[in-house]
């Protein structure tokens, strides 16, 4: 999602955004230091209760609090702040542009050379994944640094960490240069409350300006299986960079899959060492497999692919995403493509919808690792792209592309299941324009640079789609899950944690040129954790779920049922319209039922639009401010707020000011506090 802030009002816009059977052969360091300490408490050597205890979490919470929500994954998540360490615990802290804010659970551990963090394995494992941050190079562009990995004091292996895919700066669409001046001095800048080029004297901003996107992650096969109770030590050797460890995932990876009755890419010249380009060989295997009615099999190895592999009526399987890696460089195009791309890179693409699209495509069991280090919205450098109907994508690992999967419809009947998408410059998965009867289910996404999951009904509505049982963690910019227009879509049983800035966990938005909401939208049985972020441009707190009427009324049948909003930084629920259009558009037809709100820094409901909503069996506790902050559309008529709150019964609990939905607040009492004081709630607990 692209954003531009121009003039005195924040305005938002979006840019693009024969049979072959072969057996298997075998920022500156100073800025980094400031980032470490900002936004949270730093405590040396205080983590870890017992060397023998393995603390397993989901979204940095006791898994019991998220039961039945999110993806079922094959790994166990362990937060560094719960492990044994002689390093420094940073956080918790939620202030944007700081290391704690972008960490899972808003806390991590910083290791200086010679320091360690010990994780006790909760179950047998032969592989780990480490989420970390190391400083940028002084002039930007990243650096590498070693991290030692040893189990129970055995021989150490070395992971080579990199910050080449982290550390962005400045205004959207960001820069890799920490010393860059403002990219858009003609835009409104919230730090000065001004348009710099129209301001005298010209404001000066500290550099680097708005550092963000600090973390990356790296996987390692350990070479053997270790038992539960054994200790994995991550340590920083002498001469290495200070390293912040956020978490470690451990898992038992199954042996590689072998498919003998397939068109093996090795038979067509693919190079599993990654030294030679393999795109042409994979193309040949795909063409042969289509003629021979075979699958394509990509055995273990790393295959260099520096352009799109166009797929249609084909099944491509790898040996498993830990073993089969399709990896490429970003390549400059000699002249811009018709879609204004200036780069290409590794990706599997269906044909354009305008050319009929692709269908009957099935991709599974491999990794796609790109080389995208800057955000250029016109570039087609996504892991999966194009138009894919009647197709499946399952069990992929996608890292360092612009968007994990971006689909331009019209297209129908695509199922995306059990994939891991991490460290993206922009979105995780986006259904863009006319995607219907499709599903995104059981996927795990972390550290996206924009909406992790989105349905964007630009020009043609997305309809009858489902986003179900996915886990989203730490989207750096924008929302965990966003729905922009469309009809009869469902967002259900997802787990969304730790959105950072300019968005929150769940958004329903009339914006970006999207078609109106029609039919029914169901938002059911989701859990949000540490959401309800601070909107840096508006300087107000958002809701963990927020509705935004910017370009049209939101007046479809919207059912928000069975959701849990845990530890919201500001509000649990917000309905808002931008000030210049506050009297043009309204939000109606939204129904909240069987909701649990456990902890808000401010209110349960913040109403900043005209319209209304109904509430039934919404139970709340640990509410930091008045339960309903009802500003309406800010006209403050004598008849009450322009937003009507309808109590359908069973709305219980509250906080520091009494019941969250008290009779005196109904139906439209003006209780407007534009920026109420934040009362941090206690940690969530069993209801």
XYZ file of C-alpha atoms in Angstrom:
687
model
C 0.000 0.000 0.000
C 1.389 3.392 -0.857
C 0.755 6.461 1.183
C 1.361 10.134 0.535
C 0.811 12.894 3.059
C 0.323 16.147 1.162
C -0.710 19.542 2.422
C -2.238 20.080 5.819
C -4.405 16.954 5.712
C -3.255 13.347 5.516
C -4.320 11.935 2.148
C -3.916 8.279 1.313
C -3.306 6.648 -2.052
C -2.412 3.194 -3.251
C 0.022 2.064 -5.916
C 0.818 -1.274 -7.235
C 0.837 -1.270 -5.474
C 8.944 -37.153 -23.549
C 8.995 -38.549 -19.899
C 11.879 -37.582 -17.665
C 12.332 -39.751 -14.599
C 15.463 -38.998 -12.605
C 16.404 -40.123 -9.107
C 17.429 -37.442 -6.604
C 21.142 -36.789 -6.322
C 22.290 -35.743 -3.457
C 21.807 2.544 10.153
C 24.868 3.859 11.884
C 26.032 2.072 15.019
C 25.103 5.094 17.101
C 21.610 5.189 15.663
C 21.313 1.476 16.333
C 22.262 1.988 19.946
C 19.630 4.679 20.291
C 17.096 2.340 18.739
C 17.970 -0.381 21.221
C 17.242 1.795 24.213
C 14.306 3.828 22.926
C 10.745 2.977 23.712
C 11.330 0.570 26.573
C 13.366 -0.384 29.589
C 16.777 -1.965 29.157
C 17.714 -4.466 31.871
C 20.937 -6.454 31.864
C 20.884 -10.168 32.551
C 17.356 -10.383 33.944
C 15.762 -12.792 31.484
C 15.218 -16.470 32.057
C 13.684 -18.223 35.007
C 15.461 -21.550 34.790
C 17.909 -23.092 32.365
C 15.688 -26.192 32.221
C 12.439 -24.378 31.446
C 11.215 -23.946 27.895
C 8.693 -21.096 27.609
C 6.661 -21.616 24.447
C 4.364 -18.838 23.271
C 2.046 -17.921 20.434
C 2.203 -14.250 19.532
C 4.263 -13.853 22.730
C 1.315 -15.071 24.837
C 0.435 -18.223 26.700
C -0.911 -20.438 23.875
C -4.048 -21.116 25.918
C -5.124 -17.500 25.352
C -5.096 -17.952 21.574
C -6.482 -21.492 21.329
C -8.367 -22.155 18.124
C -7.125 -18.972 16.483
C -4.355 -18.589 13.932
C -2.337 -21.055 11.872
C -1.278 -24.494 13.028
C 2.466 -24.369 12.455
C 5.199 -26.972 12.725
C 7.455 -24.879 14.952
C 7.559 -23.761 18.569
C 7.990 -20.031 19.205
C 10.247 -18.966 22.084
C 10.771 -15.313 22.976
C 14.320 -14.264 23.854
C 13.116 -12.206 26.822
C 11.831 -15.459 28.392
C 15.128 -17.302 27.858
C 18.340 -17.396 29.902
C 20.760 -14.648 28.897
C 23.550 -12.415 30.088
C 22.493 -9.833 27.512
C 20.198 -6.836 27.915
C 16.435 -7.127 27.770
C 14.979 -4.221 25.765
C 11.386 -3.144 26.133
C 8.588 -3.620 26.491
C 7.880 -0.571 24.376
C 5.444 0.370 21.624
C 6.850 3.653 20.311
C 7.351 3.568 16.528
C 10.881 3.680 15.108
C 12.358 1.695 18.016
C 13.645 -1.857 18.254
C 11.265 -2.915 21.045
C 8.207 -1.752 19.098
C 9.000 -3.996 16.128
C 9.810 -7.033 18.274
C 7.322 -9.821 18.826
C 5.749 -9.123 22.206
C 7.391 -5.653 22.072
C 10.513 -6.924 23.819
C 13.782 -8.597 22.821
C 17.361 -9.200 24.021
C 20.439 -7.321 22.811
C 23.728 -9.218 22.898
C 27.110 -7.533 22.847
C 30.150 -9.538 21.682
C 30.781 -12.323 24.187
C 27.143 -12.523 25.346
C 24.593 -15.270 24.757
C 20.968 -16.291 25.005
C 20.042 -19.910 25.789
C 16.823 -21.531 24.562
C 15.726 -24.873 26.004
C 14.164 -27.040 23.316
C 10.529 -27.831 24.173
C 10.417 -30.785 21.770
C 12.713 -32.726 19.470
C 14.126 -30.456 16.762
C 16.582 -30.508 13.896
C 16.086 -26.940 12.688
C 15.828 -23.426 14.067
C 14.810 -20.011 12.811
C 16.206 -16.869 14.461
C 14.551 -13.455 14.248
C 17.164 -10.779 14.843
C 18.368 -7.259 14.156
C 21.902 -6.042 13.583
C 22.914 -2.418 12.849
C 22.915 -0.970 9.363
C 26.152 0.017 7.681
C 27.027 3.653 8.485
C 26.089 4.782 4.971
C 23.163 2.354 4.653
C 22.840 -0.774 2.567
C 23.426 -3.248 5.366
C 26.249 -5.364 6.718
C 26.847 -8.962 7.719
C 27.818 -10.342 11.110
C 28.303 -13.848 12.556
C 26.158 -15.541 15.185
C 27.353 -18.762 16.813
C 24.907 -21.635 17.365
C 25.791 -24.515 19.705
C 23.709 -27.204 21.407
C 24.638 -28.307 24.932
C 28.139 -26.939 24.568
C 28.896 -28.907 21.406
C 30.708 -27.702 18.331
C 29.389 -24.321 17.206
C 27.986 -23.574 13.789
C 27.952 -20.068 12.369
C 24.972 -18.214 10.971
C 25.903 -15.183 8.873
C 23.352 -12.537 9.731
C 22.628 -9.605 7.448
C 20.934 -6.235 7.673
C 20.874 -5.819 3.884
C 17.095 -6.435 3.836
C 16.327 -4.294 6.869
C 16.750 -0.660 7.941
C 14.563 1.592 5.830
C 14.345 5.328 6.418
C 12.437 8.474 5.623
C 8.992 9.002 4.123
C 7.064 6.535 2.027
C 8.204 4.769 -0.142
C 11.352 4.943 1.988
C 15.067 5.048 1.371
C 18.102 2.924 2.136
C 20.133 6.063 2.830
C 20.186 7.123 6.507
C 21.553 10.547 5.522
C 18.869 11.344 2.945
C 16.931 14.583 3.185
C 13.142 14.428 3.165
C 11.900 12.490 0.154
C 8.787 14.689 -0.015
C 9.317 18.135 1.511
C 5.988 19.153 -0.059
C 4.113 16.632 2.116
C 2.662 17.223 5.548
C 5.161 16.019 8.173
C 3.700 15.164 11.525
C 6.967 15.722 13.421
C 6.845 19.460 12.711
C 3.102 19.764 12.103
C 3.891 21.510 8.848
C 4.673 21.266 5.152
C 8.445 21.840 5.275
C 8.928 23.553 1.911
C 6.093 25.968 2.748
C 7.453 26.747 6.215
C 9.848 29.514 7.237
C 12.339 28.882 8.640
C 12.633 25.483 7.010
C 12.451 22.849 9.743
C 15.459 20.618 10.318
C 14.955 16.927 11.060
C 17.403 14.680 12.842
C 18.956 11.974 10.695
C 18.379 9.170 10.179
C 14.752 10.199 9.794
C 12.172 7.573 10.760
C 14.338 4.441 10.853
C 12.183 1.309 10.626
C 11.956 -2.298 9.413
C 14.772 -3.370 11.746
C 14.362 -7.144 11.855
C 15.090 -10.068 9.580
C 15.186 -13.810 10.141
C 17.278 -16.752 9.128
C 16.791 -20.524 9.160
C 19.350 -23.214 9.973
C 19.234 -26.999 9.684
C 21.180 -28.342 12.664
C 22.452 -31.487 10.937
C 20.923 -33.898 13.459
C 17.935 -34.206 15.757
C 18.211 -32.937 19.317
C 15.941 -33.936 22.183
C 13.552 -31.883 24.253
C 15.404 -30.288 27.143
C 18.649 -29.704 25.286
C 19.892 -26.123 25.149
C 20.509 -24.093 22.015
C 22.937 -21.259 22.727
C 23.080 -18.247 20.420
C 26.212 -16.207 21.087
C 27.895 -13.208 19.522
C 31.628 -13.743 18.887
C 34.313 -11.147 19.484
C 34.471 -8.502 16.783
C 30.873 -9.062 15.665
C 28.113 -6.466 15.684
C 25.779 -6.039 18.620
C 22.885 -8.398 17.857
C 19.296 -8.127 19.036
C 17.574 -11.515 19.220
C 13.795 -11.333 19.187
C 12.878 -14.999 19.196
C 13.821 -18.490 18.089
C 11.510 -20.982 16.400
C 12.481 -24.648 16.612
C 11.024 -27.564 14.719
C 11.477 -31.113 13.526
C 11.682 -30.891 9.756
C 10.605 -34.019 7.872
C 13.038 -35.639 5.403
C 12.983 -34.291 1.855
C 10.194 -35.478 -0.386
C 11.199 -37.545 -3.415
C 8.989 -37.772 -6.509
C 10.339 -40.216 -9.063
C 7.375 -40.042 -11.432
C 7.865 -36.430 -12.432
C 9.737 -34.178 -14.803
C 12.843 -33.564 -12.722
C 14.389 -30.163 -13.435
C 17.883 -31.675 -13.193
C 17.211 -33.574 -16.409
C 16.717 -30.246 -18.182
C 19.916 -28.641 -16.953
C 18.931 -26.982 -13.669
C 21.875 -26.364 -11.343
C 21.167 -27.281 -7.672
C 24.343 -25.518 -6.506
C 22.943 -22.111 -7.434
C 26.017 -21.124 -9.421
C 24.282 -21.124 -12.798
C 20.935 -19.621 -13.777
C 18.205 -22.300 -13.818
C 15.205 -20.363 -15.154
C 15.468 -21.736 -18.686
C 15.827 -25.298 -17.393
C 12.718 -24.937 -15.229
C 10.822 -23.514 -18.207
C 11.818 -26.573 -20.253
C 10.714 -28.916 -17.486
C 7.377 -27.119 -17.242
C 6.795 -27.325 -21.003
C 7.666 -31.022 -21.072
C 5.533 -31.819 -18.032
C 2.500 -30.205 -19.645
C 2.918 -32.291 -22.791
C 3.548 -35.512 -20.863
C 0.891 -34.856 -18.200
C 3.473 -35.050 -15.425
C 4.302 -32.967 -12.410
C 7.501 -30.937 -12.255
C 9.807 -31.938 -9.407
C 12.558 -29.677 -8.047
C 14.852 -31.756 -5.818
C 16.891 -30.425 -2.875
C 19.252 -27.610 -3.767
C 19.457 -23.880 -4.322
C 18.428 -22.814 -7.822
C 19.301 -19.402 -9.178
C 16.310 -17.804 -10.914
C 16.438 -14.114 -11.792
C 13.141 -13.620 -13.615
C 9.549 -14.804 -13.619
C 8.645 -18.421 -14.274
C 5.289 -18.213 -16.079
C 3.000 -21.060 -15.043
C -0.246 -22.398 -16.500
C -1.785 -25.869 -16.268
C 1.145 -27.294 -14.339
C 2.018 -28.757 -10.941
C 5.417 -27.876 -9.487
C 6.580 -29.599 -6.315
C 9.748 -29.227 -4.310
C 11.307 -31.535 -1.751
C 10.082 -29.289 1.057
C 10.673 -25.604 1.641
C 13.712 -26.249 3.859
C 15.397 -28.194 1.041
C 14.330 -26.735 -2.312
C 15.201 -23.052 -2.553
C 14.511 -20.882 -5.609
C 16.695 -17.835 -5.103
C 17.370 -14.865 -7.330
C 18.931 -11.471 -7.744
C 16.957 -8.334 -8.493
C 17.738 -7.417 -12.094
C 17.613 -3.932 -13.654
C 15.545 -3.791 -16.832
C 17.179 -2.084 -19.802
C 13.966 -0.140 -20.383
C 10.854 0.033 -18.192
C 8.260 -2.660 -18.836
C 4.759 -1.720 -20.050
C 3.568 -1.811 -16.431
C 6.426 0.578 -15.499
C 8.483 -2.056 -13.708
C 12.144 -1.121 -13.670
C 13.328 -4.406 -12.143
C 12.533 -8.067 -12.393
C 13.420 -10.922 -10.111
C 12.542 -14.400 -8.961
C 8.839 -15.226 -8.966
C 6.210 -17.660 -10.219
C 3.546 -15.783 -12.188
C 0.291 -16.674 -13.809
C -0.523 -14.968 -17.072
C -2.150 -11.544 -16.903
C -5.917 -11.572 -16.521
C -6.119 -9.474 -19.692
C -4.431 -12.348 -21.535
C -6.851 -14.901 -20.111
C -4.989 -15.639 -16.925
C -3.710 -19.045 -15.861
C -5.520 -21.963 -14.280
C -4.909 -25.445 -12.884
C -1.594 -24.380 -11.328
C -0.395 -26.163 -8.187
C 2.737 -24.999 -6.378
C 4.044 -26.666 -3.224
C 7.061 -27.592 -1.149
C 9.729 -25.022 -1.997
C 11.129 -21.681 -0.876
C 11.304 -18.450 -2.866
C 13.997 -16.056 -1.694
C 14.225 -12.721 -3.435
C 16.647 -9.821 -3.312
C 14.339 -6.822 -2.869
C 15.895 -4.071 -0.750
C 13.826 -1.043 -1.708
C 10.161 -0.397 -2.352
C 9.189 0.512 -5.913
C 5.456 0.024 -6.242
C 5.450 -0.466 -9.999
C 7.984 -3.310 -9.841
C 6.737 -6.845 -10.395
C 9.166 -8.488 -7.988
C 6.677 -10.530 -5.994
C 7.083 -14.158 -4.985
C 3.841 -15.183 -6.699
C 1.916 -12.973 -9.101
C -0.435 -12.634 -12.033
C -3.841 -14.302 -12.292
C -4.369 -17.878 -11.067
C -7.774 -19.566 -11.149
C -8.688 -23.093 -10.040
C -5.249 -23.359 -8.453
C -3.499 -24.118 -5.159
C -0.412 -22.764 -3.398
C 0.681 -24.816 -0.414
C 3.698 -25.182 1.850
C 5.905 -22.439 0.398
C 8.384 -20.259 2.280
C 8.696 -16.766 0.773
C 11.227 -14.186 1.947
C 12.751 -10.916 0.702
C 10.378 -10.283 -2.179
C 8.307 -7.098 -2.506
C 4.980 -8.832 -1.883
C 4.756 -12.493 -1.036
C 1.736 -13.049 -3.303
C -0.066 -10.358 -5.300
C -2.958 -11.364 -7.554
C -4.560 -9.147 -10.175
C -7.947 -10.528 -11.179
C -10.506 -11.169 -12.336
C -9.785 -14.724 -11.192
C -11.536 -17.383 -9.145
C -11.094 -20.451 -6.967
C -7.562 -20.086 -5.646
C -6.593 -21.753 -2.355
C -3.518 -20.509 -0.493
C -2.697 -22.771 2.465
C 0.046 -23.463 4.998
C 2.651 -21.058 3.638
C 5.199 -19.003 5.584
C 5.781 -15.453 4.326
C 8.321 -13.269 6.116
C 10.420 -10.142 5.685
C 8.539 -8.459 2.861
C 9.058 -4.866 1.731
C 5.292 -4.514 1.171
C 2.220 -6.777 1.556
C 2.125 -10.442 2.456
C -0.820 -11.574 0.287
C -3.153 -9.256 -1.635
C -6.310 -10.209 -3.521
C -6.450 -7.230 -5.882
C -9.411 -6.628 -8.180
C -12.087 -9.186 -8.875
C -10.796 -12.173 -6.920
C -13.723 -14.471 -6.111
C -14.487 -17.790 -4.402
C -10.942 -18.018 -3.042
C -9.340 -18.721 0.330
C -6.260 -17.755 2.334
C -6.044 -20.291 5.159
C -3.499 -21.576 7.655
C -0.658 -19.256 6.638
C 1.955 -17.648 8.889
C 3.161 -14.110 8.131
C 5.727 -12.006 9.996
C 7.454 -8.679 9.358
C 5.564 -7.469 6.325
C 6.143 -3.874 5.239
C 2.465 -3.232 4.527
C -0.859 -5.051 4.995
C -0.052 -8.673 5.762
C -3.319 -9.923 4.230
C -5.590 -7.777 2.092
C -8.624 -7.923 -0.140
C -8.602 -4.808 -2.328
C -11.677 -4.355 -4.528
C -10.250 -1.735 -6.830
C -12.541 -1.247 -9.871
C -14.000 -4.763 -9.520
C -15.179 -6.209 -6.226
C -13.639 -9.176 -4.477
C -16.464 -11.520 -3.522
C -17.113 -14.709 -1.596
C -13.550 -15.052 -0.287
C -12.320 -16.323 3.068
C -9.294 -15.358 5.168
C -9.248 -18.045 7.834
C -6.945 -19.365 10.595
C -3.886 -17.333 9.636
C -1.280 -15.912 12.014
C 0.057 -12.406 11.417
C 2.866 -10.953 13.516
C 4.607 -7.570 13.509
C 3.422 -5.886 10.309
C 5.716 -2.841 10.311
C 3.365 -0.595 8.341
C -0.412 -0.704 7.889
C -2.655 -3.550 9.013
C -2.591 -7.199 9.866
C -5.697 -7.942 7.796
C -7.453 -5.312 5.677
C -10.629 -5.479 3.605
C -11.175 -2.653 1.113
C -14.679 -3.010 -0.276
C -16.227 -6.153 -1.714
C -19.147 -8.475 -1.140
C -19.841 -11.537 1.013
C -16.324 -11.995 2.330
C -15.276 -13.633 5.614
C -12.348 -13.000 7.960
C -12.360 -15.749 10.588
C -10.287 -17.341 13.358
C -7.117 -15.387 12.632
C -4.473 -14.349 15.170
C -2.981 -10.884 14.625
C -0.287 -9.490 16.908
C 1.882 -6.397 17.254
C 1.026 -4.078 14.345
C 3.522 -1.223 14.508
C 2.306 1.979 12.806
C -0.187 3.620 10.430
C -2.605 0.743 10.827
C -3.739 -1.891 13.284
C -4.830 -5.515 13.448
C -8.086 -5.482 11.450
C -9.295 -2.795 9.079
C -12.488 -2.357 7.088
C -11.823 0.555 4.758
C -13.587 2.504 2.048
C -10.412 3.831 0.468
C -7.828 3.369 -2.309
C -10.509 3.613 -4.978
C -12.215 0.464 -3.785
C -15.724 -0.560 -4.738
C -18.391 -0.178 -2.066
C -19.077 -2.831 0.521
C -22.166 -4.811 -0.446
C -23.811 -7.979 0.755
C -22.339 -9.246 4.020
C -18.923 -9.027 5.626
C -18.252 -11.459 8.487
C -15.402 -10.826 10.914
C -15.643 -13.809 13.209
C -13.633 -15.439 16.020
C -10.406 -13.509 15.471
C -7.926 -12.612 18.226
C -5.853 -9.435 18.202
C -2.921 -8.876 20.570
C -1.190 -5.581 21.429
C -2.999 -3.808 18.580
C -4.905 -0.509 18.606
C -1.831 1.440 17.552
C -1.011 5.153 17.640
C -1.702 6.807 14.283
C 1.325 9.020 13.789
C -0.263 11.360 11.235
C -3.550 11.909 13.045
C -1.881 11.751 16.480
C -4.682 9.627 17.892
C -5.029 6.000 18.913
C -6.703 3.565 16.527
C -8.820 0.550 17.373
C -7.581 -3.022 17.275
C -10.352 -3.214 14.677
C -11.095 0.011 12.819
C -13.590 1.055 10.187
C -12.596 3.921 7.908
C -15.122 5.724 5.666
C -12.889 7.882 3.496
C -14.355 7.617 -0.016
C -17.834 6.089 0.390
C -20.358 5.180 3.028
C -19.813 1.882 4.769
C -23.364 0.554 4.994
C -23.294 -3.170 4.197
C -24.307 -5.877 6.675
C -21.123 -6.222 8.740
C -21.128 -8.813 11.512
C -18.267 -8.724 14.043
C -18.832 -11.819 16.162
C -16.826 -13.835 18.679
C -13.654 -11.764 18.394
C -11.158 -11.246 21.233
C -9.281 -7.947 21.533
C -6.385 -8.412 23.965
C -4.094 -5.736 25.401
C -5.057 -2.974 22.984
C -2.658 -0.046 23.189
C -5.510 2.421 22.651
C -9.068 1.425 21.666
C -10.482 -1.994 20.964
C -12.975 -0.708 18.356
C -12.886 2.441 16.230
C -15.214 3.813 13.556
C -13.738 6.881 11.866
C -14.027 9.190 8.884
C -11.370 11.662 7.802
C -12.121 15.235 8.852
C -12.505 16.755 5.336
C -15.234 14.210 4.489
C -16.751 13.742 7.931
C -20.123 15.146 6.854
C -20.180 13.256 3.561
C -19.797 9.635 4.625
C -21.188 7.516 7.427
C -20.753 4.057 8.912
C -23.895 2.034 9.551
C -24.976 -1.603 9.601
C -22.144 -2.783 11.878
C -23.126 -5.304 14.551
C -20.841 -6.411 17.390
C -21.772 -9.581 19.257
C -20.119 -12.024 21.694
C -16.922 -9.992 21.936
C -14.272 -10.137 24.673
C -12.155 -7.056 25.339
C -9.316 -7.728 27.781
C -7.367 -4.547 28.329
C -7.496 -1.199 26.555
C -5.217 1.761 27.053
C -8.211 4.002 26.415
C -11.792 3.102 25.391
C -13.655 0.042 24.221
C -15.312 2.080 21.465
C -14.094 5.255 19.788
C -16.704 6.732 17.440
C -15.340 9.451 15.156
C -17.894 9.336 12.345
C -21.616 9.717 11.841
C -23.756 6.598 11.727
C -24.213 3.921 14.353
C -23.586 0.359 15.486
C -25.210 -2.259 17.703
C -23.607 -4.103 20.605
C -24.669 -7.402 22.175
C -22.781 -9.501 24.729
C -19.652 -7.401 24.477
C -17.763 -8.090 27.706
C -14.872 -5.866 28.725
C -12.407 -5.542 31.565
C -9.332 -3.488 32.350
C -10.632 -0.530 30.339
C -8.391 2.506 30.730
C -10.782 5.360 29.871
C -14.488 6.026 29.416
C -16.002 2.965 27.737
C -17.476 4.901 24.804
C -15.542 7.863 23.451
C -18.275 9.289 21.229
C -17.144 12.260 19.168
C -19.428 11.556 16.224
C -18.509 13.757 13.287
C -17.287 16.569 15.551
C -20.210 18.933 14.985
C -21.412 18.503 18.600
C -25.100 19.282 17.958
C -27.346 19.931 20.930
C -29.249 16.739 20.078
C -26.179 14.614 20.805
C -23.541 12.827 18.807
C -24.109 11.946 15.146
C -23.122 8.359 16.058
C -25.770 6.173 17.715
C -24.799 3.322 20.039
C -27.519 0.664 20.349
C -27.399 -1.646 23.375
C -28.923 -5.045 22.575
C -28.124 -6.406 26.016
C -25.458 -8.425 27.776
C -22.762 -5.780 27.493
C -20.889 -6.231 30.765
C -17.748 -5.183 32.552
C -15.681 -2.077 32.381
C -12.707 -0.411 33.947
C -11.534 2.673 35.754
C -14.677 4.705 35.016
C -17.277 2.023 35.662
C -19.333 -0.059 33.194
C -18.007 0.324 29.690
C -21.509 0.719 28.255
C -23.402 2.645 30.902
C -27.009 3.805 30.367
C -25.956 7.443 30.471
C -23.828 6.920 27.329
C -26.814 5.772 25.257
C -27.832 6.270 22.570
C -25.651 9.198 21.493
C -24.214 11.015 24.481
C -21.261 13.178 23.511
C -18.329 11.816 25.535
C -15.637 13.192 23.299
C -12.069 13.265 24.518
C -9.908 13.667 21.448
C -6.757 12.282 23.044
C -7.570 10.569 26.326
C -4.794 9.593 28.708
C -3.518 6.048 28.250
C -3.696 3.623 31.160
C -1.611 0.552 30.246
C -3.676 -2.535 31.074
C -2.383 -5.637 32.852
C -1.314 -8.591 30.764
C -4.184 -10.656 29.334
C -5.293 -13.688 31.300
C -7.841 -16.471 31.064
C -11.354 -15.034 30.990
